[in-house]
Coordinates of N, CA and C in Angstrom, one line a residue:
X47 N 101.8 70.9 83.3 CA 101.3 70.3 84.5 C 102.3 69.2 84.9
X48 N 103.2 69.6 85.8 CA 104.3 68.6 86.2 C 105.0 69.2 87.4
X49 N 105.9 68.4 87.9 CA 106.7 68.8 89.1 C 107.5 70.0 88.6
X50 N 107.9 70.0 87.4 CA 108.7 71.2 86.9 C 107.9 72.5 86.8
X51 N 106.7 72.4 86.3 CA 105.9 73.6 86.3 C 105.5 74.1 87.6
X52 N 105.3 73.2 88.6 CA 105.0 73.7 90.0 C 106.2 74.3 90.5
X53 N 107.4 73.7 90.4 CA 108.6 74.3 90.9 C 108.9 75.7 90.3
X54 N 108.7 75.8 89.0 CA 108.9 77.1 88.3 C 108.0 78.1 88.8
X55 N 106.7 77.8 89.0 CA 105.8 78.8 89.5 C 106.1 79.2 90.9
X56 N 106.6 78.3 91.8 CA 106.9 78.6 93.2 C 108.1 79.6 93.2
X57 N 109.1 79.3 92.3 CA 110.3 80.2 92.3 C 109.9 81.6 91.8
X58 N 109.1 81.6 90.7 CA 108.6 82.9 90.2 C 107.8 83.7 91.2
X59 N 106.9 83.0 91.9 CA 106.2 83.7 92.9 C 107.1 84.3 94.0
X60 N 108.0 83.5 94.5 CA 108.9 84.0 95.5 C 109.8 85.1 95.0
X61 N 110.3 85.0 93.8 CA 111.2 86.0 93.3 C 110.5 87.3 93.1
X62 N 109.3 87.3 92.7 CA 108.5 88.6 92.5 C 107.8 89.1 93.7
X63 N 107.8 88.4 94.8 CA 107.2 88.8 96.0 C 108.1 89.8 96.8
X64 N 107.5 90.9 97.2 CA 108.3 91.9 98.0 C 107.7 91.9 99.4
X65 N 108.2 91.0 100.3 CA 107.6 91.1 101.6 C 108.1 92.3 102.4
X66 N 107.2 92.7 103.3 CA 107.4 94.0 104.0 C 108.4 93.9 105.2
X67 N 108.4 92.7 105.9 CA 109.1 92.6 107.1 C 110.3 91.7 107.0
X68 N 111.2 91.9 108.0 CA 112.4 91.1 108.0 C 112.1 89.6 108.1
X69 N 111.2 89.1 109.0 CA 110.9 87.7 109.0 C 110.4 87.1 107.7
X70 N 109.6 87.9 107.0 CA 109.0 87.5 105.7 C 110.1 87.4 104.7
X71 N 111.1 88.3 104.7 CA 112.2 88.3 103.8 C 113.1 87.1 104.0
X72 N 113.2 86.8 105.3 CA 114.0 85.6 105.6 C 113.4 84.3 105.2
X73 N 112.1 84.2 105.4 CA 111.4 83.0 104.9 C 111.4 82.9 103.4
X74 N 111.3 84.0 102.7 CA 111.4 84.1 101.2 C 112.7 83.5 100.8
X75 N 113.8 84.0 101.4 CA 115.2 83.5 101.0 C 115.4 82.1 101.3
X76 N 114.8 81.6 102.5 CA 115.0 80.2 102.8 C 114.2 79.3 101.9
X77 N 113.0 79.7 101.4 CA 112.3 78.9 100.5 C 112.9 78.9 99.1
X78 N 113.5 80.0 98.7 CA 114.2 80.0 97.4 C 115.4 79.1 97.5
X79 N 116.1 79.1 98.6 CA 117.3 78.2 98.7 C 116.8 76.7 98.7
X80 N 115.7 76.4 99.4 CA 115.2 75.1 99.4 C 114.9 74.6 98.0
X81 N 114.1 75.5 97.3 CA 113.8 75.1 95.9 C 115.0 75.0 95.0
X82 N 116.0 75.7 95.3 CA 117.3 75.6 94.5 C 117.9 74.2 94.7
X83 N 117.6 73.5 95.8 CA 118.2 72.2 96.0 C 117.2 71.1 95.9
X84 N 115.9 71.4 95.6 CA 114.9 70.4 95.6 C 114.0 70.5 94.4
X85 N 114.4 69.9 93.2 CA 113.6 70.1 92.0 C 112.2 69.5 92.1
X86 N 111.9 68.5 93.0 CA 110.6 68.0 93.2 C 110.0 68.4 94.6
X87 N 110.5 69.6 95.1 CA 110.2 70.1 96.4 C 108.8 70.6 96.5
X88 N 108.0 70.6 95.4 CA 106.6 71.1 95.5 C 105.7 69.9 95.7
X89 N 106.2 68.7 95.7 CA 105.4 67.5 95.9 C 105.5 66.8 97.2
X90 N 104.5 66.3 97.8 CA 104.5 65.7 99.1 C 105.5 64.5 99.2
X91 N 105.9 63.9 98.1 CA 106.9 62.8 98.1 C 108.2 63.3 98.6
X92 N 108.5 64.6 98.6 CA 109.8 65.1 99.1 C 109.7 65.2 100.6
X93 N 110.1 64.1 101.3 CA 109.8 63.9 102.7 C 110.4 64.9 103.6
X94 N 111.6 65.4 103.3 CA 112.3 66.3 104.2 C 111.5 67.6 104.4
X95 N 110.6 67.9 103.4 CA 109.8 69.1 103.5 C 109.3 69.4 102.1
X96 N 108.2 70.1 101.9 CA 107.6 70.4 100.6 C 106.8 71.7 100.6
X97 N 106.7 72.3 99.5 CA 105.9 73.5 99.3 C 104.4 73.0 99.3
X98 N 103.6 73.8 100.1 CA 102.2 73.6 100.1 C 101.5 74.8 99.7
X99 N 100.2 74.7 99.3 CA 99.5 75.8 98.8 C 98.3 76.1 99.7
X100 N 98.2 77.4 100.2 CA 97.2 77.7 101.1 C 96.4 78.9 100.6
X101 N 95.1 79.0 101.0 CA 94.2 80.0 100.6 C 93.7 80.7 101.8
X102 N 93.9 82.0 101.9 CA 93.3 82.8 102.9 C 92.0 83.3 102.3
X103 N 90.9 82.7 102.6 CA 89.6 83.0 101.9 C 88.9 84.1 102.7
X104 N 88.7 85.3 102.1 CA 88.0 86.4 102.7 C 86.6 86.5 102.2
X105 N 85.7 87.0 103.0 CA 84.3 87.3 102.6 C 84.5 88.4 101.5
X106 N 83.4 88.7 100.8 CA 83.4 89.7 99.7 C 83.8 91.1 100.2
X107 N 83.5 91.4 101.5 CA 83.8 92.7 102.1 C 85.1 92.7 102.9
X108 N 85.7 91.5 103.0 CA 87.0 91.3 103.7 C 86.8 91.5 105.3
X109 N 85.6 91.4 105.7 CA 85.4 91.5 107.2 C 85.5 90.2 107.9
X110 N 85.4 89.1 107.1 CA 85.5 87.8 107.7 C 86.5 86.9 106.9
X111 N 87.0 85.9 107.6 CA 87.9 84.9 106.9 C 87.4 83.5 107.2
X112 N 87.5 82.7 106.2 CA 87.0 81.3 106.3 C 88.1 80.4 106.9
X113 N 87.8 79.8 108.0 CA 88.8 78.9 108.6 C 88.2 77.5 108.8
X114 N 89.2 76.5 108.7 CA 88.8 75.1 108.9 C 89.4 74.6 110.2
X115 N 88.6 73.8 110.9 CA 89.2 73.1 112.1 C 89.8 71.9 111.6
X116 N 91.1 71.9 111.4 CA 91.8 70.8 110.8 C 91.9 69.6 111.7
X117 N 91.5 68.4 111.2 CA 91.5 67.2 112.1 C 92.8 66.7 112.5
X118 N 93.8 66.9 111.7 CA 95.2 66.4 112.0 C 95.9 67.5 112.9
X119 N 95.7 68.8 112.6 CA 96.4 69.8 113.3 C 95.7 70.2 114.6
X120 N 94.3 70.0 114.6 CA 93.6 70.3 115.8 C 93.4 71.8 116.1
X121 N 93.6 72.6 115.1 CA 93.4 74.1 115.3 C 92.7 74.7 114.1
X122 N 92.3 75.9 114.3 CA 91.6 76.6 113.2 C 92.8 77.2 112.3
X123 N 92.7 76.8 111.0 CA 93.7 77.3 110.1 C 93.1 77.7 108.7
X124 N 93.9 78.3 107.9 CA 93.4 78.6 106.5 C 93.2 77.3 105.7
X125 N 92.5 77.4 104.6 CA 92.3 76.3 103.7 C 93.6 76.0 102.9
X126 N 93.7 74.8 102.5 CA 94.9 74.6 101.6 C 95.4 73.2 101.8
X127 N 96.5 72.9 101.1 CA 97.0 71.5 101.1 C 98.2 71.3 100.2
X128 N 98.4 70.1 99.8 CA 99.5 69.6 99.0 C 99.2 70.0 97.5
X129 N 100.3 70.3 96.8 CA 100.3 70.5 95.4 C 100.2 69.1 94.7
X130 N 99.5 69.0 93.6 CA 99.5 67.7 92.9 C 100.1 67.9 91.5
X131 N 100.7 66.9 90.9 CA 101.3 67.0 89.6 C 100.3 67.5 88.6
X132 N 99.0 67.3 88.8 CA 98.0 67.8 87.8 C 97.8 69.3 87.9
X133 N 98.3 70.0 88.9 CA 98.1 71.4 89.1 C 99.1 72.1 88.1
X134 N 98.6 73.2 87.5 CA 99.4 73.9 86.6 C 100.5 74.8 87.3
X135 N 100.1 75.2 88.5 CA 101.0 76.1 89.3 C 100.6 76.0 90.8
X136 N 101.4 76.6 91.6 CA 101.1 76.6 93.1 C 99.8 77.4 93.3
X137 N 99.6 78.5 92.6 CA 98.4 79.3 92.8 C 97.2 78.4 92.4
X138 N 97.3 77.6 91.3 CA 96.2 76.8 90.9 C 95.9 75.7 91.9
X139 N 96.9 75.2 92.6 CA 96.7 74.3 93.7 C 96.0 74.9 94.8
X140 N 96.3 76.1 95.2 CA 95.6 76.8 96.3 C 94.2 77.1 95.9
X141 N 93.9 77.5 94.7 CA 92.6 77.7 94.2 C 91.8 76.4 94.3
X142 N 92.4 75.3 93.8 CA 91.7 74.0 93.8 C 91.4 73.6 95.3
X143 N 92.3 73.7 96.1 CA 92.1 73.4 97.5 C 91.0 74.2 98.2
X144 N 91.0 75.5 97.9 CA 90.0 76.4 98.5 C 88.6 76.0 98.0
X145 N 88.5 75.7 96.7 CA 87.2 75.3 96.1 C 86.8 74.0 96.7
X146 N 87.7 73.0 96.8 CA 87.3 71.7 97.3 C 86.9 71.8 98.8
X147 N 87.7 72.5 99.6 CA 87.5 72.5 101.0 C 86.4 73.4 101.5
X148 N 86.0 74.4 100.7 CA 85.0 75.4 101.1 C 83.6 75.0 100.5
X149 N 83.6 74.4 99.3 CA 82.4 74.1 98.6 C 81.8 75.4 98.0
X150 N 82.5 76.4 97.9 CA 82.0 77.7 97.4 C 82.4 77.9 96.0
X151 N 81.4 78.1 95.1 CA 81.7 78.3 93.7 C 82.0 79.8 93.5
X152 N 82.7 80.1 92.4 CA 82.9 81.5 92.0 C 83.9 82.2 92.9
X153 N 84.8 81.5 93.5 CA 85.9 82.2 94.2 C 86.8 83.0 93.3
X154 N 87.4 84.1 93.8 CA 88.3 84.9 93.0 C 89.7 84.9 93.6
X155 N 90.6 84.4 92.9 CA 92.0 84.4 93.3 C 92.7 85.7 92.9
X156 N 93.3 86.4 94.0 CA 94.0 87.6 93.7 C 95.4 87.3 93.2
X157 N 95.9 88.0 92.2 CA 97.2 87.7 91.7 C 98.4 87.9 92.7
X158 N 99.4 87.1 92.5 CA 100.6 87.2 93.4 C 100.5 86.5 94.7
X159 N 101.6 86.5 95.4 CA 101.7 85.8 96.7 C 101.2 86.7 97.8
X160 N 100.4 86.2 98.7 CA 99.9 86.9 99.8 C 100.9 86.9 101.0
X161 N 101.5 85.7 101.2 CA 102.4 85.5 102.3 C 103.0 84.1 102.2
X162 N 103.9 83.9 103.2 CA 104.5 82.5 103.3 C 104.7 82.2 104.8
X163 N 104.6 80.9 105.1 CA 104.8 80.4 106.4 C 105.5 79.0 106.3
X164 N 106.1 78.6 107.4 CA 106.7 77.3 107.5 C 106.2 76.6 108.8
X165 N 105.8 75.3 108.6 CA 105.2 74.6 109.8 C 105.8 73.2 109.9
X166 N 106.3 72.8 111.1 CA 106.7 71.4 111.2 C 105.3 70.6 111.4
X167 N 105.2 69.5 110.8 CA 104.0 68.7 110.8 C 104.2 67.3 110.5
X168 N 103.4 66.4 111.0 CA 103.3 65.1 110.5 C 102.1 65.0 109.6
X169 N 102.3 65.1 108.3 CA 101.2 65.1 107.3 C 100.8 63.7 106.9
X170 N 100.2 63.7 105.7 CA 99.8 62.4 105.2 C 100.9 61.4 104.9
X171 N 102.1 61.8 104.9 CA 103.3 60.9 104.8 C 103.4 60.0 106.0
X172 N 102.9 60.5 107.1 CA 103.0 59.7 108.4 C 104.3 59.9 109.1
X173 N 105.2 60.8 108.6 CA 106.5 61.0 109.3 C 106.6 62.5 109.5
X174 N 107.4 62.9 110.5 CA 107.6 64.4 110.6 C 108.2 65.0 109.4
X175 N 107.7 66.1 109.0 CA 108.2 66.8 107.8 C 108.0 68.3 108.1
X176 N 108.1 69.1 107.1 CA 107.9 70.6 107.1 C 107.1 71.0 105.9
X177 N 106.0 71.8 106.2 CA 105.2 72.4 105.1 C 105.8 73.8 105.0
X178 N 106.2 74.1 103.8 CA 106.6 75.4 103.4 C 105.5 76.0 102.6
X179 N 104.7 76.8 103.3 CA 103.4 77.2 102.8 C 103.4 78.5 102.1
X180 N 103.0 78.5 100.8 CA 102.8 79.7 100.0 C 101.3 80.0 100.1
X181 N 101.0 81.2 100.6 CA 99.6 81.7 100.8 C 99.1 82.6 99.7
X182 N 97.9 82.4 99.4 CA 97.2 83.2 98.3 C 95.9 83.8 98.9
X183 N 95.6 85.0 98.5 CA 94.4 85.7 98.9 C 93.3 85.4 97.9
X184 N 92.2 84.9 98.5 CA 91.0 84.6 97.7 C 89.8 85.2 98.3
X185 N 88.9 85.8 97.4 CA 87.7 86.4 97.9 C 86.5 85.6 97.4
X186 N 85.6 85.4 98.4 CA 84.3 84.7 98.1 C 83.3 85.7 97.6
X187 N 82.3 85.3 96.9 CA 81.2 86.2 96.4 C 80.3 86.5 97.6
X188 N 79.6 87.6 97.5 CA 78.6 88.0 98.5 C 77.6 86.8 98.8
X189 N 77.3 86.6 100.1 CA 76.4 85.6 100.4 C 76.9 84.1 100.3
X190 N 78.2 84.0 100.2 CA 78.8 82.6 100.0 C 78.5 81.8 101.3
X191 N 78.0 80.6 101.1 CA 77.8 79.7 102.2 C 78.7 78.5 102.1
X192 N 79.7 78.3 103.0 CA 80.6 77.2 102.9 C 80.0 75.9 103.2
X193 N 80.5 74.8 102.6 CA 80.0 73.5 102.8 C 81.2 72.7 103.3
X194 N 81.2 72.1 104.5 CA 82.3 71.4 105.1 C 82.6 70.1 104.3
X195 N 83.8 69.9 104.0 CA 84.3 68.7 103.3 C 84.7 67.6 104.3
X196 N 85.0 66.5 103.9 CA 85.5 65.4 104.8 C 86.9 65.7 105.3
X197 N 87.6 66.8 104.8 CA 88.9 67.2 105.2 C 88.9 68.1 106.4
X198 N 87.7 68.3 107.0 CA 87.6 69.3 108.1 C 86.6 68.8 109.2
X199 N 87.0 69.1 110.4 CA 86.1 68.9 111.5 C 85.0 69.9 111.6
X200 N 85.3 71.1 111.2 CA 84.4 72.3 111.2 C 84.9 73.3 110.2
X201 N 84.0 74.1 109.7 CA 84.3 75.1 108.7 C 83.4 76.3 109.0
X202 N 84.0 77.5 109.2 CA 83.1 78.7 109.5 C 83.8 80.0 109.2
X203 N 83.0 81.0 109.0 CA 83.5 82.4 108.9 C 83.8 82.9 110.2
X204 N 84.9 83.7 110.3 CA 85.3 84.3 111.6 C 85.5 85.8 111.3
X205 N 85.1 86.7 112.1 CA 85.5 88.1 111.9 C 87.0 88.3 112.0
X206 N 87.6 89.1 111.1 CA 89.0 89.2 111.1 C 89.6 89.7 112.4
X207 N 88.8 90.5 113.1 CA 89.2 91.0 114.4 C 88.8 90.2 115.6
X208 N 88.3 89.0 115.4 CA 87.8 88.1 116.5 C 88.0 86.7 116.1
X209 N 89.3 86.4 115.8 CA 89.6 85.0 115.4 C 89.7 84.1 116.7
X210 N 89.5 82.8 116.6 CA 89.6 82.0 117.8 C 91.0 82.0 118.3
X211 N 91.1 81.8 119.6 CA 92.4 82.0 120.3 C 93.4 81.0 119.8
X212 N 93.1 79.8 119.3 CA 94.0 78.9 118.8 C 94.2 78.9 117.3
X213 N 93.8 80.0 116.7 CA 93.9 80.1 115.2 C 95.3 80.2 114.8
X214 N 95.7 79.6 113.7 CA 97.0 79.8 113.1 C 96.8 80.2 111.7
X215 N 96.6 81.5 111.5 CA 96.4 82.0 110.1 C 97.1 83.4 110.0
X216 N 97.7 83.6 108.9 CA 98.4 84.9 108.6 C 97.4 85.9 107.9
X217 N 97.1 86.9 108.6 CA 96.3 88.0 108.1 C 97.2 89.2 108.0
X218 N 97.4 89.7 106.8 CA 98.3 90.9 106.6 C 97.4 92.1 106.5
X219 N 98.0 93.3 106.9 CA 97.3 94.5 106.9 C 97.0 95.0 105.5

């Protein structure tokens, strides 16, 4: 549990990920290059940009996805956030964030990387930065009822084929 273990897990995830499209391959290579020059790049202290951990939380039947109306971003997005030095890995950070932000027990993290995104943002550092977001697929148990945390203005299930117009979430086929 350290900056080194987070860094190692991010590199391993990206090296073993086989993205299907050109843009995903490009972001994979860009993130690996970033990590090659930023040993503490998984922590928010790295002001130029940092790896973040996101969870695309699906209902048990994958017909719905859980989105949060993020107070800082002002749009519907997937759950997730910053890695902490106490996290064993980036996937552990995504699982922790999903559990904290959804209030749902017994979530199931699927192995491997689901996707990757990059976002310019002014996060908790208070200065413009870039979130290099590693996404993980997580499934909720049947009948899961989310409980909104203080990190969200709203939290709700959305049909995967009827997301809100301003949603910013990566759903892969």
